[in-house]
Coordinates of C-alpha atoms in Angstrom, one line a residue:
X1 CA 0.0 -31.8 0.2
X2 CA 3.5 -30.6 -1.4
X3 CA 3.5 -29.5 -4.6
X4 CA 7.1 -27.3 -5.0
X5 CA 9.3 -28.2 -1.8
X6 CA 12.2 -26.2 -3.2
X7 CA 11.5 -22.1 -2.0
X8 CA 13.8 -20.7 0.4
X9 CA 14.8 -17.1 1.3
X10 CA 18.1 -18.0 3.2
X11 CA 20.5 -17.3 0.9
X12 CA 24.4 -18.9 0.8
X13 CA 27.4 -16.7 0.4
X14 CA 27.9 -14.6 -2.5
X15 CA 31.4 -15.6 -2.4
X16 CA 32.4 -18.5 -4.6
X17 CA 36.4 -18.2 -3.9
X18 CA 39.2 -19.7 -5.0
X19 CA 39.4 -22.6 -3.0
X20 CA 37.1 -22.0 -0.3
X21 CA 34.6 -24.7 1.1
X22 CA 31.0 -25.1 2.1
X23 CA 28.7 -26.3 4.6
X24 CA 25.5 -26.8 6.0
X25 CA 25.0 -28.2 9.3
X26 CA 25.2 -28.8 12.9
X27 CA 28.7 -30.0 14.1
X28 CA 27.7 -32.4 16.8
X29 CA 28.2 -36.4 16.0
X30 CA 26.6 -38.0 12.8
X31 CA 22.7 -38.9 14.0
X32 CA 22.1 -35.1 15.1
X33 CA 23.6 -33.4 12.1
X34 CA 21.5 -30.2 11.2
X35 CA 21.8 -29.7 7.1
X36 CA 20.3 -26.2 7.6
X37 CA 20.5 -25.0 11.1
X38 CA 17.3 -22.3 10.5
X39 CA 18.4 -18.9 9.3
X40 CA 17.0 -15.6 11.5
X41 CA 15.8 -13.0 10.0
X42 CA 11.6 -13.1 9.3
X43 CA 9.7 -10.6 11.3
X44 CA 6.8 -12.7 10.4
X45 CA 6.1 -15.5 8.5
X46 CA 3.3 -15.8 5.6
X47 CA 2.5 -19.2 4.5
X48 CA 1.0 -19.2 0.6
X49 CA 0.4 -23.1 -1.0
X50 CA 0.9 -21.3 -4.0
X51 CA 2.6 -18.2 -4.0
X52 CA 6.2 -17.6 -3.8
X53 CA 6.4 -17.9 0.1
X54 CA 9.6 -18.7 1.7
X55 CA 10.7 -19.4 5.4
X56 CA 13.3 -17.1 6.5
X57 CA 13.0 -18.7 10.0
X58 CA 11.3 -22.3 10.7
X59 CA 11.4 -21.5 14.6
X60 CA 9.0 -19.3 14.2
X61 CA 6.7 -22.1 12.9
X62 CA 6.4 -23.7 16.2
X63 CA 5.1 -20.5 18.1
X64 CA 2.9 -19.1 15.3
X65 CA 1.2 -22.1 13.8
X66 CA 1.9 -24.9 16.7
X67 CA 4.5 -27.0 14.7
X68 CA 6.8 -29.2 16.6
X69 CA 10.1 -29.9 16.7
X70 CA 11.0 -33.3 14.6
X71 CA 13.8 -34.3 17.3
X72 CA 11.5 -34.5 20.5
X73 CA 10.1 -37.4 18.6
X74 CA 13.3 -38.2 16.7
X75 CA 13.7 -41.1 19.6
X76 CA 10.7 -42.9 19.4
X77 CA 10.7 -43.7 15.5
X78 CA 11.6 -47.1 14.6
X79 CA 15.6 -46.6 11.9
X80 CA 15.0 -43.3 11.1
X81 CA 15.3 -41.8 7.7
X82 CA 18.6 -39.8 7.2
X83 CA 16.4 -36.6 6.4
X84 CA 15.0 -37.5 10.2
X85 CA 18.3 -37.5 11.6
X86 CA 19.8 -34.9 10.1
X87 CA 17.7 -32.5 10.6
X88 CA 16.6 -31.6 7.8
X89 CA 12.4 -32.9 8.7
X90 CA 12.3 -30.0 11.4
X91 CA 9.2 -29.9 12.5
X92 CA 5.5 -32.6 13.0
X93 CA 1.9 -32.7 13.6
X94 CA 1.2 -35.5 16.1
X95 CA 3.8 -38.0 14.4
X96 CA 4.0 -39.9 17.5
X97 CA 0.4 -41.7 16.1
X98 CA 2.6 -43.0 12.9
X99 CA 6.1 -43.8 15.1
X100 CA 3.9 -46.1 17.5
X101 CA 2.0 -47.2 14.3
X102 CA 5.6 -48.6 13.1
X103 CA 6.5 -49.8 16.7
X104 CA 3.4 -51.9 16.8
X105 CA 2.8 -53.3 13.3
X106 CA -0.5 -51.1 13.1
X107 CA -1.8 -50.1 10.0
X108 CA -0.5 -46.7 9.2
X109 CA -0.5 -44.7 5.6
X110 CA 1.9 -42.2 3.9
X111 CA 0.8 -39.6 0.8
X112 CA 1.9 -36.7 -0.9
X113 CA 0.9 -35.4 -4.3
X114 CA 2.5 -33.0 -6.4
X115 CA 1.8 -30.7 -8.9
X116 CA 2.4 -31.3 -12.5
X117 CA 3.7 -28.0 -13.4
X118 CA 7.0 -28.6 -14.7
X119 CA 10.0 -31.7 -14.4
X120 CA 10.9 -32.7 -11.4
X121 CA 14.1 -31.7 -9.5
X122 CA 15.9 -32.7 -6.5
X123 CA 13.4 -30.4 -4.1
X124 CA 10.8 -32.9 -5.1
X125 CA 13.1 -35.9 -4.3
X126 CA 12.8 -34.7 -0.7
X127 CA 8.5 -35.9 -1.1
X128 CA 9.6 -38.9 -3.0
X129 CA 12.2 -40.2 -0.4
X130 CA 9.5 -39.8 2.3
X131 CA 6.7 -41.4 1.1
X132 CA 8.9 -44.4 0.1
X133 CA 10.5 -44.7 3.3
X134 CA 7.6 -45.0 4.7
X135 CA 6.0 -47.8 2.6
X136 CA 9.2 -49.6 3.3
X137 CA 8.7 -49.2 7.3
X138 CA 5.2 -51.0 6.5
X139 CA 2.7 -48.1 5.7
X140 CA 0.1 -48.0 2.6
X141 CA 1.8 -45.7 0.3
X142 CA -0.1 -43.2 -1.8
X143 CA 1.1 -40.8 -4.2
X144 CA -1.2 -38.6 -6.3
X145 CA -0.8 -36.5 -9.5
X146 CA -3.1 -32.9 -8.8
X147 CA -3.6 -32.6 -12.0
X148 CA -7.2 -30.6 -11.0
X149 CA -5.2 -28.3 -9.0
X150 CA -2.3 -28.0 -11.8
X151 CA -5.3 -27.0 -14.3
X152 CA -7.5 -24.7 -12.0
X153 CA -4.9 -23.0 -9.8
X154 CA -2.3 -22.6 -12.5
X155 CA -4.0 -23.0 -16.1
X156 CA -2.0 -25.9 -17.7
X157 CA -3.7 -27.9 -20.4
X158 CA -4.2 -30.8 -20.1
X159 CA -1.1 -31.9 -22.0
X160 CA 1.5 -30.3 -20.6
X161 CA -0.3 -32.4 -17.6
X162 CA -0.1 -35.3 -18.9
X163 CA 3.6 -35.0 -19.7
X164 CA 4.6 -33.7 -16.9
X165 CA 2.8 -36.4 -14.5
X166 CA 4.7 -39.5 -16.8
X167 CA 7.8 -37.6 -15.5
X168 CA 6.7 -37.0 -11.7
X169 CA 5.6 -41.1 -11.9
X170 CA 8.4 -42.7 -13.7
X171 CA 10.8 -40.4 -10.8
X172 CA 8.9 -42.0 -8.3
X173 CA 9.5 -45.5 -9.3
X174 CA 12.7 -45.0 -10.2
X175 CA 13.5 -44.1 -6.7
X176 CA 11.9 -46.9 -5.4
X177 CA 8.4 -46.7 -5.0
X178 CA 6.5 -49.9 -4.8
X179 CA 3.0 -49.2 -7.0
X180 CA 2.2 -53.2 -6.4
X181 CA 2.1 -52.3 -2.6
X182 CA 1.1 -48.9 -2.5
X183 CA -1.4 -47.1 -4.9
X184 CA -0.8 -44.1 -7.4
X185 CA -3.9 -41.9 -9.0
X186 CA -4.4 -38.9 -10.7
X187 CA -7.3 -36.3 -9.1
X188 CA -9.7 -36.3 -11.9
X189 CA -9.7 -40.3 -12.4
X190 CA -10.2 -40.9 -8.9
X191 CA -14.1 -40.7 -8.3
X192 CA -13.8 -42.0 -4.8
X193 CA -11.6 -38.6 -3.5
X194 CA -14.3 -36.1 -6.0
X195 CA -16.9 -38.0 -3.4
X196 CA -15.4 -37.2 -0.5
X197 CA -14.7 -33.8 -1.9
X198 CA -18.3 -33.0 -2.5
X199 CA -19.2 -34.1 1.2
X200 CA -16.4 -32.0 2.9
X201 CA -17.2 -29.1 0.8
X202 CA -20.5 -28.7 2.7
X203 CA -18.3 -28.7 6.0
X204 CA -16.2 -25.6 4.5
X205 CA -17.6 -22.1 3.3
X206 CA -16.2 -19.3 1.5
X207 CA -15.3 -17.3 4.7
X208 CA -13.1 -19.7 5.8
X209 CA -11.1 -20.1 2.6
X210 CA -10.6 -16.6 1.8
X211 CA -9.0 -16.0 5.5
X212 CA -6.8 -19.3 4.8
X213 CA -5.7 -18.8 1.1
X214 CA -6.8 -15.0 0.8
X215 CA -9.2 -15.6 -2.0
X216 CA -11.2 -12.6 -3.0
X217 CA -14.3 -12.0 -5.7
X218 CA -11.7 -13.0 -8.4
X219 CA -10.9 -16.2 -7.5
X220 CA -12.5 -18.7 -9.8
X221 CA -14.7 -21.4 -8.5
X222 CA -12.8 -24.2 -9.9
X223 CA -9.7 -23.1 -7.7
X224 CA -11.8 -23.1 -4.6
X225 CA -13.0 -27.3 -5.3
X226 CA -9.1 -28.0 -5.7
X227 CA -9.0 -27.0 -2.6
X228 CA -11.8 -28.6 -1.0
X229 CA -10.4 -32.0 -3.4
X230 CA -7.0 -32.0 -1.8
X231 CA -8.5 -32.5 1.9
X232 CA -9.9 -35.5 0.4
X233 CA -7.1 -36.3 -1.1
X234 CA -5.7 -36.2 2.4
X235 CA -8.2 -38.2 4.3
X236 CA -8.6 -40.6 1.4
X237 CA -5.9 -43.0 2.9
X238 CA -9.0 -43.6 5.8
X239 CA -11.9 -44.2 3.5
X240 CA -12.3 -47.9 3.7
X241 CA -10.8 -47.8 7.7
X242 CA -9.7 -44.4 10.2
X243 CA -5.6 -45.1 10.5
X244 CA -3.2 -43.0 11.3
X245 CA -2.0 -41.1 8.4
X246 CA 1.3 -39.0 7.5
X247 CA 1.4 -36.0 4.9
X248 CA 5.1 -34.9 4.4
X249 CA 4.9 -31.5 3.2
X250 CA 7.0 -28.2 3.4
X251 CA 6.0 -25.6 5.3
X252 CA 4.4 -23.6 3.1
X253 CA 1.8 -26.5 2.6
X254 CA 0.8 -26.2 6.2
X255 CA -2.6 -24.4 5.7
X256 CA -3.7 -27.8 3.8
X257 CA -3.0 -29.9 6.9
X258 CA -4.8 -27.3 9.2
X259 CA -8.0 -27.1 7.2
X260 CA -7.9 -30.9 6.5
X261 CA -7.4 -31.5 10.1
X262 CA -10.7 -29.1 10.8
X263 CA -12.3 -31.3 8.2
X264 CA -12.0 -34.0 9.3
X265 CA -13.0 -33.6 13.0
X266 CA -16.1 -31.5 11.6
X267 CA -16.7 -35.0 9.4
X268 CA -17.0 -36.5 13.1
X269 CA -20.7 -38.0 14.4
X270 CA -19.4 -37.3 17.5
X271 CA -16.4 -35.2 19.4
X272 CA -15.1 -36.1 23.2
X273 CA -13.7 -33.8 26.1
X274 CA -13.3 -33.7 29.7
X275 CA -15.5 -32.3 31.7
X276 CA -16.4 -31.7 35.2
X277 CA -20.0 -30.2 35.7
X278 CA -23.5 -30.8 33.3
X279 CA -22.7 -27.3 31.4
X280 CA -20.1 -26.6 29.1
X281 CA -17.2 -24.7 29.4
X282 CA -14.2 -24.0 26.5
X283 CA -10.7 -25.5 27.4
X284 CA -9.0 -22.5 29.4
X285 CA -11.7 -22.5 31.5
X286 CA -11.9 -26.1 31.7
X287 CA -8.7 -26.1 33.0
X288 CA -9.6 -23.6 35.5
X289 CA -12.2 -25.7 37.1
X290 CA -10.2 -28.7 36.8
X291 CA -7.4 -27.1 38.8
X292 CA -9.7 -25.7 41.4
X293 CA -11.4 -29.3 41.6
X294 CA -7.6 -30.8 42.3
X295 CA -7.0 -28.4 44.8
X296 CA -10.2 -28.8 47.1
X297 CA -10.0 -32.4 46.3
X298 CA -5.9 -32.2 48.4
X299 CA -7.8 -29.9 51.2
X300 CA -10.7 -32.0 52.0
X301 CA -10.1 -35.9 50.6
X302 CA -13.7 -37.1 51.8
X303 CA -16.1 -34.1 51.0
X304 CA -18.1 -33.8 48.2
X305 CA -16.5 -30.9 46.2
X306 CA -19.4 -28.5 45.0
X307 CA -19.5 -26.0 42.0
X308 CA -20.1 -22.9 44.7
X309 CA -17.2 -24.5 46.1
X310 CA -14.4 -24.3 43.2
X311 CA -15.8 -20.9 42.6
X312 CA -15.2 -19.4 46.3
X313 CA -12.0 -21.3 45.6
X314 CA -11.1 -19.0 42.4
X315 CA -12.4 -16.1 43.7
X316 CA -9.7 -16.2 46.0
X317 CA -7.5 -16.9 43.3
X318 CA -7.7 -13.4 41.8
X319 CA -4.1 -11.6 41.0
X320 CA -4.2 -8.2 40.7
X321 CA -1.4 -8.4 37.6
X322 CA -4.1 -10.7 35.6
X323 CA -4.3 -9.8 31.9
X324 CA -7.5 -8.7 30.3
X325 CA -7.7 -12.2 28.6
X326 CA -7.4 -14.2 32.0
X327 CA -9.5 -11.9 33.9
X328 CA -12.7 -12.6 31.4
X329 CA -11.6 -16.5 31.6
X330 CA -11.7 -16.4 35.8
X331 CA -14.8 -14.5 35.5
X332 CA -16.4 -16.4 33.0
X333 CA -15.6 -19.8 35.0
X334 CA -16.5 -18.2 38.3
X335 CA -19.7 -17.1 36.8
X336 CA -20.7 -20.7 35.4
X337 CA -20.2 -22.4 38.7
X338 CA -21.7 -20.2 41.0
X339 CA -25.0 -20.6 38.4
X340 CA -24.4 -24.4 39.1
X341 CA -24.3 -23.6 42.9
X342 CA -24.9 -27.0 44.8
X343 CA -24.1 -29.1 41.6
X344 CA -21.4 -31.9 42.8
X345 CA -18.4 -31.2 40.4
X346 CA -17.1 -34.8 39.2
X347 CA -14.8 -35.1 36.6
X348 CA -16.3 -37.5 33.3
X349 CA -15.9 -37.8 29.5
X350 CA -18.1 -36.3 27.4
X351 CA -19.1 -37.5 24.0
X352 CA -20.5 -34.5 22.2
X353 CA -23.1 -34.8 19.5
X354 CA -21.8 -33.5 16.5
X355 CA -23.8 -34.3 13.5
X356 CA -25.0 -38.2 14.2
X357 CA -27.7 -39.5 13.2
X358 CA -30.5 -40.1 15.9
X359 CA -30.3 -44.0 15.7
X360 CA -26.5 -43.4 15.9
X361 CA -26.8 -41.4 19.1
X362 CA -29.6 -44.3 20.7
X363 CA -26.7 -46.8 19.9
X364 CA -24.1 -44.9 21.6
X365 CA -26.2 -44.3 24.8
X366 CA -26.9 -48.3 24.5
X367 CA -23.1 -49.0 23.9
X368 CA -22.2 -46.9 27.4
X369 CA -21.3 -49.5 30.2
X370 CA -21.7 -47.8 34.2
X371 CA -22.8 -44.7 35.2
X372 CA -23.5 -42.2 32.9
X373 CA -26.0 -39.5 32.5
X374 CA -27.6 -38.5 29.0
X375 CA -29.0 -34.7 28.1
X376 CA -30.3 -33.4 24.6
X377 CA -26.5 -33.0 22.7
X378 CA -24.0 -35.1 25.0
X379 CA -23.6 -37.9 27.0
X380 CA -21.5 -37.9 29.9
X381 CA -20.0 -40.8 31.1
X382 CA -17.9 -41.8 34.6
X383 CA -16.4 -44.9 34.1
X384 CA -14.4 -44.6 31.0
X385 CA -11.4 -43.3 30.2
X386 CA -11.3 -40.6 27.3
X387 CA -9.4 -43.2 25.0
X388 CA -11.9 -45.7 25.8
X389 CA -14.6 -43.1 25.1
X390 CA -12.9 -41.9 21.7
X391 CA -12.8 -45.9 20.3
X392 CA -16.4 -46.5 21.1
X393 CA -17.5 -43.4 19.9
X394 CA -15.8 -44.1 16.6
X395 CA -17.1 -47.6 16.6
X396 CA -21.0 -46.5 16.7
X397 CA -19.8 -44.0 14.1
X398 CA -18.1 -46.5 11.9
X399 CA -21.6 -48.5 12.6
X400 CA -23.7 -46.1 11.1
X401 CA -22.2 -45.1 8.1
X402 CA -19.8 -42.4 9.6
X403 CA -16.2 -41.7 8.6
X404 CA -14.3 -41.9 11.6
X405 CA -11.6 -40.2 11.1
X406 CA -8.6 -39.7 12.6
X407 CA -6.7 -36.3 12.7
X408 CA -4.1 -36.4 9.9
X409 CA 0.1 -36.2 10.9
X410 CA 2.2 -34.4 9.1
X411 CA 6.3 -33.9 9.0
X412 CA 8.1 -30.4 7.7
X413 CA 11.0 -30.5 5.8
X414 CA 13.5 -27.5 5.1
X415 CA 13.3 -26.1 1.7
X416 CA 16.3 -26.5 -0.3
X417 CA 18.8 -23.3 -1.2
X418 CA 19.3 -22.6 -4.9
X419 CA 22.4 -23.6 -5.8
X420 CA 23.1 -19.7 -7.1
X421 CA 22.2 -18.7 -3.6
X422 CA 18.8 -17.8 -3.0
X423 CA 15.7 -20.3 -3.4
X424 CA 15.4 -23.1 -5.5
X425 CA 13.0 -22.2 -8.1
X426 CA 12.0 -24.6 -11.4
X427 CA 11.5 -21.2 -13.5
X428 CA 15.5 -20.7 -12.9
X429 CA 17.4 -23.5 -14.5
X430 CA 20.6 -22.8 -13.3
X431 CA 19.2 -22.9 -9.3
X432 CA 18.2 -26.4 -9.4
X433 CA 19.0 -29.7 -10.8
X434 CA 16.3 -31.3 -12.7
X435 CA 15.8 -35.7 -12.2
X436 CA 15.5 -35.1 -16.2
X437 CA 18.9 -33.2 -16.6
X438 CA 21.7 -34.4 -18.9
X439 CA 23.9 -35.8 -16.0
X440 CA 26.8 -33.3 -17.3
X441 CA 24.5 -30.6 -17.0
X442 CA 24.1 -31.7 -13.2
X443 CA 27.9 -31.8 -12.9
X444 CA 28.3 -27.9 -14.7
X445 CA 25.5 -27.3 -12.2
X446 CA 27.5 -28.3 -9.5
X447 CA 30.6 -26.6 -10.4
X448 CA 29.1 -23.5 -11.3
X449 CA 27.2 -23.6 -7.6
X450 CA 27.6 -20.4 -5.2
X451 CA 29.2 -22.1 -2.0
X452 CA 29.7 -20.8 0.9
X453 CA 33.6 -20.4 1.1
X454 CA 35.7 -17.9 2.2
X455 CA 37.4 -15.2 -0.1
X456 CA 41.0 -16.7 -0.3
X457 CA 42.0 -20.3 0.0
X458 CA 44.2 -18.8 2.6
X459 CA 41.0 -17.4 4.7
X460 CA 39.1 -20.3 4.4
X461 CA 42.2 -22.2 5.4
X462 CA 42.3 -19.9 8.5
X463 CA 38.9 -19.5 9.6
X464 CA 37.5 -22.5 8.0
X465 CA 34.0 -22.5 5.8
X466 CA 31.2 -20.9 6.6
X467 CA 29.1 -24.0 7.2
X468 CA 25.6 -22.7 7.6
X469 CA 25.4 -20.9 4.2
X470 CA 26.5 -23.2 1.4
X471 CA 24.4 -24.9 -1.4
X472 CA 26.6 -27.1 -2.0
X473 CA 27.2 -28.7 1.4
X474 CA 23.1 -28.9 1.4
X475 CA 23.7 -31.2 -1.9
X476 CA 25.6 -33.7 0.3
X477 CA 23.7 -33.7 3.5
X478 CA 20.6 -34.0 1.5
X479 CA 21.3 -36.2 -1.4
X480 CA 24.7 -37.6 -2.0
X481 CA 25.5 -38.8 1.0
X482 CA 22.6 -40.7 1.0
X483 CA 22.4 -43.0 4.3
X484 CA 26.1 -42.5 5.7
X485 CA 26.0 -39.9 8.2
X486 CA 29.4 -40.1 8.7
X487 CA 31.0 -39.0 5.2
X488 CA 28.2 -36.0 5.7
X489 CA 29.5 -35.3 8.9
X490 CA 33.4 -36.0 7.5
X491 CA 32.3 -33.4 4.5
X492 CA 30.7 -31.0 7.2
X493 CA 33.9 -31.3 9.8
X494 CA 36.3 -30.9 6.9
X495 CA 35.0 -27.7 5.9
X496 CA 34.6 -26.0 9.2
X497 CA 38.2 -27.2 10.2
X498 CA 39.6 -25.3 6.9
X499 CA 41.1 -28.7 5.4
X500 CA 38.6 -28.8 2.2
X501 CA 38.7 -26.5 0.0
X502 CA 35.6 -25.3 -2.4
X503 CA 37.5 -26.9 -5.9
X504 CA 37.7 -29.7 -4.2
X505 CA 34.4 -30.1 -2.9
X506 CA 32.6 -28.9 -5.6
X507 CA 34.4 -31.3 -7.8
X508 CA 33.3 -34.3 -6.0
X509 CA 29.7 -33.1 -5.2
X510 CA 29.5 -32.8 -9.2
X511 CA 31.0 -36.4 -9.8
X512 CA 28.5 -37.6 -7.2
X513 CA 25.4 -35.6 -8.5
X514 CA 26.7 -36.7 -12.4
X515 CA 26.8 -40.4 -10.8
X516 CA 23.4 -40.1 -9.1
X517 CA 21.6 -38.9 -12.3
X518 CA 23.2 -41.1 -14.7
X519 CA 21.9 -43.8 -12.3
X520 CA 18.4 -41.9 -11.8
X521 CA 17.6 -42.4 -15.3
X522 CA 18.8 -46.1 -16.5
X523 CA 16.1 -46.8 -13.8
X524 CA 13.7 -44.3 -15.2
X525 CA 13.9 -45.9 -19.0
X526 CA 13.6 -49.6 -17.4
X527 CA 10.0 -48.3 -15.6
X528 CA 8.8 -46.3 -18.9
X529 CA 8.9 -50.0 -20.6
X530 CA 6.7 -51.1 -17.4
X531 CA 4.1 -47.9 -17.7
X532 CA 1.5 -49.1 -19.8
X533 CA 1.1 -52.2 -16.6
X534 CA 0.8 -49.6 -14.0
X535 CA -2.9 -49.2 -13.0
X536 CA -3.1 -45.1 -13.8
X537 CA -3.8 -43.7 -16.7
X538 CA -1.3 -41.4 -18.1
X539 CA -3.4 -39.5 -21.0
X540 CA -6.2 -37.9 -20.0
X541 CA -9.4 -37.6 -22.0
X542 CA -10.2 -34.0 -21.1
X543 CA -9.1 -31.6 -24.0
X544 CA -9.0 -28.4 -22.4

């Protein structure tokens, strides 16, 4: 869950320039604007949900953590948000499930949490907007105050938490969240979340949390409990019924996403895989067996293919230059196939018993039609597709008291650069604009911001602005242009073409920021009068 969506190492130009200009973005057509091209630099990427981790090279996330590029799924999203079109949302895990639900008008959900450690600012607005947009697309929207985390991980008092929680909720509502169609809650008040966290905790252990979060002997138990509570938050929208759920986050929060997906899988009664014989094989071994089966079937379409035949085939596929890992996998695969000998090699779908009750396992056996083989801890079906088997297993699980969780999806947005260059930080007032700032102060902060302009107006006109080093252009792309891609592109093109100089560019941005803050705070005041009508307690009974 996103707690602070505003840390970034990529620095803007140190030169404000006498009249230089600034921009962040791709130089192509408006729908493909890329406001923050992803600067290179870091050799390693460390993701720390509570620390000051930043990401210098977003591209490393695709290789190191398995995050997929969002632009590959963009065409499948109906009416994509401008943060998606401009590449601010740059990565995802299984967002296709969400896009498919939107297209088919199927149920889906979006959830994010906010740790109330300070005032909400323009970095947090990214997450507010993502939750609100998914709600507007027909999703069930959930926004939570991570007060247990704030108290345990950051040591905030409950009075401080109450004050900040009120401010977060007011800004969320002012930006368009519909509390009648969505749900607002505090971790400390949601018993269903706490009960689910208890169950999830039985599937996690200290060694795992230590490896993921670098916990040690000094980490207090409440902090560890808060992690499991966040996992329960992520899965909470699926308590009534399993449905695709997306969690908008900054990349520093990805450890939470990965753990939540692992725990969702562990809570399932059944797992579904593909197989070719009665024995178990890991994914790499299974891939080799499938390759051998297909090759032999193509050569001998009318003959029964046996495990021994596949072993002999793979022996002939050995390559002298194979790596140790590849050679080890090949050896283990050949050994399994040889031991199976004359057993026919037949594709099948395997349903594994992970944690099912005996009654649920028997019910699943009865529910599978067609040819099947029943073993002590799994069932092989020869007539069901993998998708059909997954749905049948989930239905049986739900009928017998299980959760049936789908793996949560996620989308990842870029961090905003601080107005002073470098990281945007709540602890550095000049680096960010609070949604509670006096509009005139917001104006002044933008006017004082670092830009990507050249040293002089002459060089700016001659060379153009440095498009990928300007916090001010990020304001246009992330916030001030709103849904108007043409305006964002116009500012960008004028900057890199040398027509737009920093003085005028910052003046325009400052005026737009002042106007935004004025309008936002007027809406906050309107909602402040209706807060008592909401189903959320903004004054905790806790005293410490």
